[in-house]
PDB file of C-alpha atoms in Angstrom:
ATOM      1  CA  MET A 213      -0.135   0.033  -0.118  1.00 96.00           C
ATOM      2  CA  GLY A 214       2.813   2.335   0.512  1.00 97.00           C
ATOM      3  CA  ALA A 215       4.181   1.863  -3.019  1.00 96.00           C
ATOM      4  CA  ILE A 216       0.563   2.720  -4.338  1.00 97.00           C
ATOM      5  CA  ALA A 217       0.530   5.903  -2.154  1.00 97.00           C
ATOM      6  CA  LEU A 218       3.915   6.920  -3.390  1.00 97.00           C
ATOM      7  CA  SER A 219       2.573   6.425  -6.993  1.00 97.00           C
ATOM      8  CA  LEU A 220      -0.378   8.635  -6.323  1.00 97.00           C
ATOM      9  CA  GLN A 221       1.873  11.370  -5.054  1.00 96.00           C
ATOM     10  CA  LEU A 222       0.817  10.837  -1.420  1.00 97.00           C
ATOM     11  CA  PRO A 223       3.061  10.022   1.556  1.00 97.00           C
ATOM     12  CA  GLU A 224       4.286   6.384   1.813  1.00 98.00           C
ATOM     13  CA  GLU A 225       2.101   6.040   5.219  1.00 98.00           C
ATOM     14  CA  HIS A 226      -0.993   7.270   3.716  1.00 97.00           C
ATOM     15  CA  PHE A 227      -2.826   4.257   4.019  1.00 98.00           C
ATOM     16  CA  ALA A 228      -1.629   3.324   7.465  1.00 98.00           C
ATOM     17  CA  GLY A 229      -5.106   3.532   9.022  1.00 97.00           C
ATOM     18  CA  PHE A 230      -6.406   1.254   6.294  1.00 98.00           C
ATOM     19  CA  CYS A 231      -3.854  -1.367   7.159  1.00 97.00           C
ATOM     20  CA  ARG A 232      -4.340  -1.332  10.835  1.00 97.00           C
ATOM     21  CA  ASP A 233      -6.566  -4.099  12.166  1.00 97.00           C
ATOM     22  CA  SER A 234      -7.372  -5.119   8.625  1.00 96.00           C
ATOM     23  CA  MET A 235      -9.454  -8.030   7.385  1.00 95.00           C
ATOM     24  CA  SER A 236      -7.775 -10.468   5.431  1.00 96.00           C
ATOM     25  CA  THR A 237      -8.485 -14.168   3.964  1.00 96.00           C
ATOM     26  CA  LEU A 238      -6.142 -16.768   2.884  1.00 97.00           C
ATOM     27  CA  ARG A 239      -7.610 -19.552   0.773  1.00 96.00           C
ATOM     28  CA  LEU A 240      -6.610 -22.895  -0.887  1.00 97.00           C
ATOM     29  CA  LEU A 241      -8.190 -23.168  -4.314  1.00 95.00           C
ATOM     30  CA  HIS A 242      -8.545 -26.364  -6.251  1.00 94.00           C
ATOM     31  CA  TYR A 243      -9.413 -26.566  -9.579  1.00 92.00           C
ATOM     32  CA  PRO A 244     -10.082 -30.022 -11.425  1.00 89.00           C
ATOM     33  CA  PRO A 245      -9.266 -30.370 -14.965  1.00 84.00           C
ATOM     34  CA  GLN A 246     -11.769 -29.373 -17.406  1.00 79.00           C
ATOM     35  CA  PRO A 247     -13.059 -31.637 -20.001  1.00 73.00           C
ATOM     36  CA  ALA A 248     -11.735 -31.068 -23.488  1.00 66.00           C
ATOM     37  CA  ASN A 249     -15.183 -30.465 -24.739  1.00 68.00           C
ATOM     38  CA  ALA A 250     -15.933 -27.999 -22.146  1.00 66.00           C
ATOM     39  CA  ALA A 251     -19.288 -25.939 -22.994  1.00 69.00           C
ATOM     40  CA  PRO A 252     -18.732 -22.323 -23.759  1.00 63.00           C
ATOM     41  CA  GLY A 253     -18.529 -20.325 -20.780  1.00 63.00           C
ATOM     42  CA  GLU A 254     -17.661 -23.357 -18.479  1.00 67.00           C
ATOM     43  CA  LYS A 255     -14.984 -22.090 -16.274  1.00 68.00           C
ATOM     44  CA  GLY A 256     -13.131 -23.126 -13.143  1.00 81.00           C
ATOM     45  CA  CYS A 257     -13.924 -19.663 -11.745  1.00 86.00           C
ATOM     46  CA  GLY A 258     -16.148 -17.076 -13.778  1.00 86.00           C
ATOM     47  CA  ALA A 259     -15.115 -13.557 -14.622  1.00 90.00           C
ATOM     48  CA  HIS A 260     -14.712 -11.226 -11.620  1.00 93.00           C
ATOM     49  CA  THR A 261     -12.884  -8.399  -9.911  1.00 95.00           C
ATOM     50  CA  ASP A 262     -11.686  -8.830  -6.248  1.00 95.00           C
ATOM     51  CA  PHE A 263     -13.753  -6.635  -3.810  1.00 93.00           C
ATOM     52  CA  GLY A 264     -11.015  -5.455  -1.524  1.00 95.00           C
ATOM     53  CA  GLY A 265      -7.800  -3.533  -1.734  1.00 97.00           C
ATOM     54  CA  LEU A 266      -5.098  -5.969  -2.890  1.00 97.00           C
ATOM     55  CA  THR A 267      -4.773  -9.630  -3.770  1.00 97.00           C
ATOM     56  CA  LEU A 268      -1.449 -11.698  -3.549  1.00 97.00           C
ATOM     57  CA  LEU A 269      -1.862 -14.950  -5.539  1.00 97.00           C
ATOM     58  CA  LEU A 270       0.536 -17.890  -5.652  1.00 97.00           C
ATOM     59  CA  GLN A 271      -0.211 -20.240  -8.344  1.00 96.00           C
ATOM     60  CA  ASP A 272       1.082 -23.756  -8.864  1.00 96.00           C
ATOM     61  CA  GLU A 273       2.966 -24.701 -12.236  1.00 95.00           C
ATOM     62  CA  ASN A 274      -0.326 -25.418 -14.094  1.00 94.00           C
ATOM     63  CA  PRO A 275      -1.901 -22.422 -16.155  1.00 92.00           C
ATOM     64  CA  GLY A 276      -5.397 -21.438 -15.931  1.00 91.00           C
ATOM     65  CA  LEU A 277      -5.540 -17.812 -14.822  1.00 94.00           C
ATOM     66  CA  GLN A 278      -6.715 -15.318 -17.505  1.00 93.00           C
ATOM     67  CA  VAL A 279      -6.800 -11.564 -17.460  1.00 95.00           C
ATOM     68  CA  TRP A 280      -9.164  -9.342 -19.542  1.00 96.00           C
ATOM     69  CA  ASP A 281      -7.589  -6.945 -21.817  1.00 95.00           C
ATOM     70  CA  ARG A 282      -9.824  -3.978 -22.298  1.00 92.00           C
ATOM     71  CA  HIS A 283      -8.020  -2.625 -25.381  1.00 94.00           C
ATOM     72  CA  SER A 284      -8.124  -6.002 -27.425  1.00 96.00           C
ATOM     73  CA  LYS A 285     -11.264  -7.048 -25.841  1.00 96.00           C
ATOM     74  CA  SER A 286      -9.965 -10.500 -25.183  1.00 95.00           C
ATOM     75  CA  TRP A 287      -8.766 -12.766 -22.357  1.00 94.00           C
ATOM     76  CA  PHE A 288      -5.016 -13.533 -22.171  1.00 93.00           C
ATOM     77  CA  HIS A 289      -3.206 -16.092 -20.122  1.00 92.00           C
ATOM     78  CA  ALA A 290      -1.317 -15.199 -17.262  1.00 93.00           C
ATOM     79  CA  ALA A 291       1.107 -18.057 -17.302  1.00 92.00           C
ATOM     80  CA  PRO A 292       2.652 -18.995 -13.855  1.00 95.00           C
ATOM     81  CA  VAL A 293       6.051 -17.889 -13.114  1.00 95.00           C
ATOM     82  CA  PRO A 294       7.963 -20.169 -10.454  1.00 93.00           C
ATOM     83  CA  GLY A 295       8.647 -18.186  -7.314  1.00 92.00           C
ATOM     84  CA  THR A 296       6.500 -15.186  -8.028  1.00 96.00           C
ATOM     85  CA  TYR A 297       3.234 -13.809  -6.827  1.00 96.00           C
ATOM     86  CA  VAL A 298       0.414 -12.252  -9.054  1.00 96.00           C
ATOM     87  CA  VAL A 299      -0.799  -8.972  -7.485  1.00 96.00           C
ATOM     88  CA  ASN A 300      -4.232  -7.752  -8.257  1.00 95.00           C
ATOM     89  CA  LEU A 301      -5.694  -4.421  -7.428  1.00 96.00           C
ATOM     90  CA  GLY A 302      -9.116  -4.651  -6.014  1.00 96.00           C
ATOM     91  CA  ASP A 303     -12.387  -2.740  -6.221  1.00 96.00           C
ATOM     92  CA  MET A 304     -11.350  -0.288  -3.397  1.00 96.00           C
ATOM     93  CA  ILE A 305      -8.395   0.822  -5.133  1.00 97.00           C
ATOM     94  CA  ALA A 306     -10.397   1.698  -8.138  1.00 96.00           C
ATOM     95  CA  ARG A 307     -12.769   3.374  -5.787  1.00 96.00           C
ATOM     96  CA  TRP A 308     -10.024   5.536  -4.106  1.00 97.00           C
ATOM     97  CA  THR A 309      -8.446   6.398  -7.435  1.00 98.00           C
ATOM     98  CA  ASN A 310     -11.612   7.587  -9.351  1.00 97.00           C
ATOM     99  CA  ASP A 311     -10.864   4.512 -11.804  1.00 96.00           C
ATOM    100  CA  GLN A 312      -7.374   5.944 -12.528  1.00 96.00           C
ATOM    101  CA  TYR A 313      -6.273   2.504 -11.323  1.00 97.00           C
ATOM    102  CA  ARG A 314      -8.853  -0.382 -12.039  1.00 94.00           C
ATOM    103  CA  SER A 315      -9.528  -3.593 -10.589  1.00 94.00           C
ATOM    104  CA  THR A 316      -8.409  -6.473 -12.415  1.00 91.00           C
ATOM    105  CA  LEU A 317     -11.117  -8.524 -14.316  1.00 95.00           C
ATOM    106  CA  HIS A 318      -9.864 -12.278 -14.409  1.00 95.00           C
ATOM    107  CA  ARG A 319     -11.234 -15.707 -14.347  1.00 93.00           C
ATOM    108  CA  VAL A 320      -9.734 -19.366 -14.146  1.00 91.00           C
ATOM    109  CA  VAL A 321     -10.004 -21.665 -17.071  1.00 89.00           C
ATOM    110  CA  ASN A 322      -8.197 -24.849 -16.166  1.00 88.00           C
ATOM    111  CA  MET A 323      -7.316 -26.390 -19.695  1.00 83.00           C
ATOM    112  CA  SER A 324      -4.023 -28.068 -18.315  1.00 86.00           C
ATOM    113  CA  GLY A 325      -5.361 -31.508 -18.189  1.00 87.00           C
ATOM    114  CA  ARG A 326      -4.006 -31.566 -14.464  1.00 92.00           C
ATOM    115  CA  GLU A 327      -5.488 -30.535 -11.176  1.00 93.00           C
ATOM    116  CA  ARG A 328      -4.639 -26.880 -10.447  1.00 94.00           C
ATOM    117  CA  TYR A 329      -4.143 -25.279  -7.075  1.00 96.00           C
ATOM    118  CA  SER A 330      -3.668 -21.533  -6.208  1.00 96.00           C
ATOM    119  CA  VAL A 331      -3.451 -19.683  -2.864  1.00 97.00           C
ATOM    120  CA  PRO A 332      -4.873 -16.061  -2.875  1.00 97.00           C
ATOM    121  CA  PHE A 333      -4.456 -13.754  -0.104  1.00 98.00           C
ATOM    122  CA  PHE A 334      -7.066 -11.038   0.051  1.00 97.00           C
ATOM    123  CA  PHE A 335      -6.162  -7.780   1.834  1.00 97.00           C
ATOM    124  CA  SER A 336      -9.213  -5.908   2.595  1.00 96.00           C
ATOM    125  CA  GLY A 337      -8.263  -3.377   5.075  1.00 97.00           C
ATOM    126  CA  ASN A 338      -9.739  -2.034   8.400  1.00 98.00           C
ATOM    127  CA  PRO A 339     -13.479  -2.421   8.306  1.00 98.00           C
ATOM    128  CA  ASP A 340     -14.045   0.994  10.054  1.00 98.00           C
ATOM    129  CA  HIS A 341     -11.546   2.935   7.380  1.00 98.00           C
ATOM    130  CA  LEU A 342     -13.289   5.509   5.114  1.00 98.00           C
ATOM    131  CA  VAL A 343     -12.754   4.884   1.384  1.00 97.00           C
ATOM    132  CA  GLU A 344     -13.355   8.194  -0.350  1.00 97.00           C
ATOM    133  CA  CYS A 345     -11.698   9.683  -3.715  1.00 97.00           C
ATOM    134  CA  LEU A 346      -8.132  10.676  -3.282  1.00 97.00           C
ATOM    135  CA  PRO A 347      -7.540  14.555  -4.016  1.00 94.00           C
ATOM    136  CA  THR A 348      -4.459  13.401  -6.345  1.00 95.00           C
ATOM    137  CA  CYS A 349      -6.901  11.548  -8.533  1.00 97.00           C
ATOM    138  CA  LEU A 350      -9.316  14.132  -9.373  1.00 95.00           C
ATOM    139  CA  ALA A 351      -8.745  16.374 -12.172  1.00 91.00           C
ATOM    140  CA  PRO A 352      -9.982  20.206 -11.757  1.00 92.00           C
ATOM    141  CA  GLY A 353     -13.595  20.398 -11.860  1.00 93.00           C
ATOM    142  CA  GLU A 354     -14.076  16.673 -11.769  1.00 94.00           C
ATOM    143  CA  ALA A 355     -16.445  14.899  -9.150  1.00 96.00           C
ATOM    144  CA  PRO A 356     -15.785  11.497  -7.608  1.00 97.00           C
ATOM    145  CA  ARG A 357     -17.457   8.581  -9.222  1.00 96.00           C
ATOM    146  CA  TYR A 358     -18.236   6.728  -5.965  1.00 96.00           C
ATOM    147  CA  PRO A 359     -19.376   7.931  -2.735  1.00 97.00           C
ATOM    148  CA  ALA A 360     -17.335   7.730   0.432  1.00 98.00           C
ATOM    149  CA  VAL A 361     -17.861   4.568   2.269  1.00 98.00           C
ATOM    150  CA  THR A 362     -16.253   2.390   4.943  1.00 98.00           C
ATOM    151  CA  VAL A 363     -14.641  -0.755   4.127  1.00 98.00           C
ATOM    152  CA  GLU A 364     -17.398  -2.832   5.651  1.00 97.00           C
ATOM    153  CA  GLU A 365     -20.140  -0.805   3.777  1.00 97.00           C
ATOM    154  CA  HIS A 366     -18.186  -1.436   0.400  1.00 97.00           C
ATOM    155  CA  HIS A 367     -17.965  -5.196   1.201  1.00 95.00           C
ATOM    156  CA  ARG A 368     -21.623  -5.423   2.264  1.00 95.00           C
ATOM    157  CA  GLU A 369     -22.540  -3.735  -0.913  1.00 94.00           C
ATOM    158  CA  MET A 370     -20.280  -5.896  -3.134  1.00 92.00           C
ATOM    159  CA  TYR A 371     -21.627  -9.220  -1.416  1.00 90.00           C
ATOM    160  CA  ARG A 372     -25.294  -8.080  -1.877  1.00 93.00           C
ATOM    161  CA  ARG A 373     -24.573  -7.360  -5.595  1.00 90.00           C
ATOM    162  CA  THR A 374     -22.855 -10.647  -6.070  1.00 86.00           C
ATOM    163  CA  TYR A 375     -24.869 -13.034  -3.934  1.00 87.00           C
ATOM    164  CA  GLY A 376     -28.170 -10.961  -3.317  1.00 79.00           C
TER     165      GLY A 376
END
């Protein structure tokens, strides 16, 4: 979060309150091999963005993660690189930056023919922290695209939209 703050011309500790007493989730995900004749749209995990701040993803050696490229309007494979993590920006970062930084639309399609595992760490921040458009992300005369909310309010709304 310090690197994100610096990239937005903010002090490195700008997000310290967000990082204190934070909600985080660590998951172990298993994706069975998909059949060679999978139906169109059949996925190991459908297209989505992550709700929170940052996601750190450790993948095994089997490909499957795909990321949407807005410019070409197509999915590209994010091949696993041994010893590395994928870092996804979540919806709260888009909200803070007035969409200057966008959350990453992604999905999983396991066509490897083998079982696939990944370990995402979802960093969602302090539930009481206020998320509002950062002044450095507004052009003169521009209004925020999103109302100010707490981290908890943001998550409740995202769960309502997804599962409600």
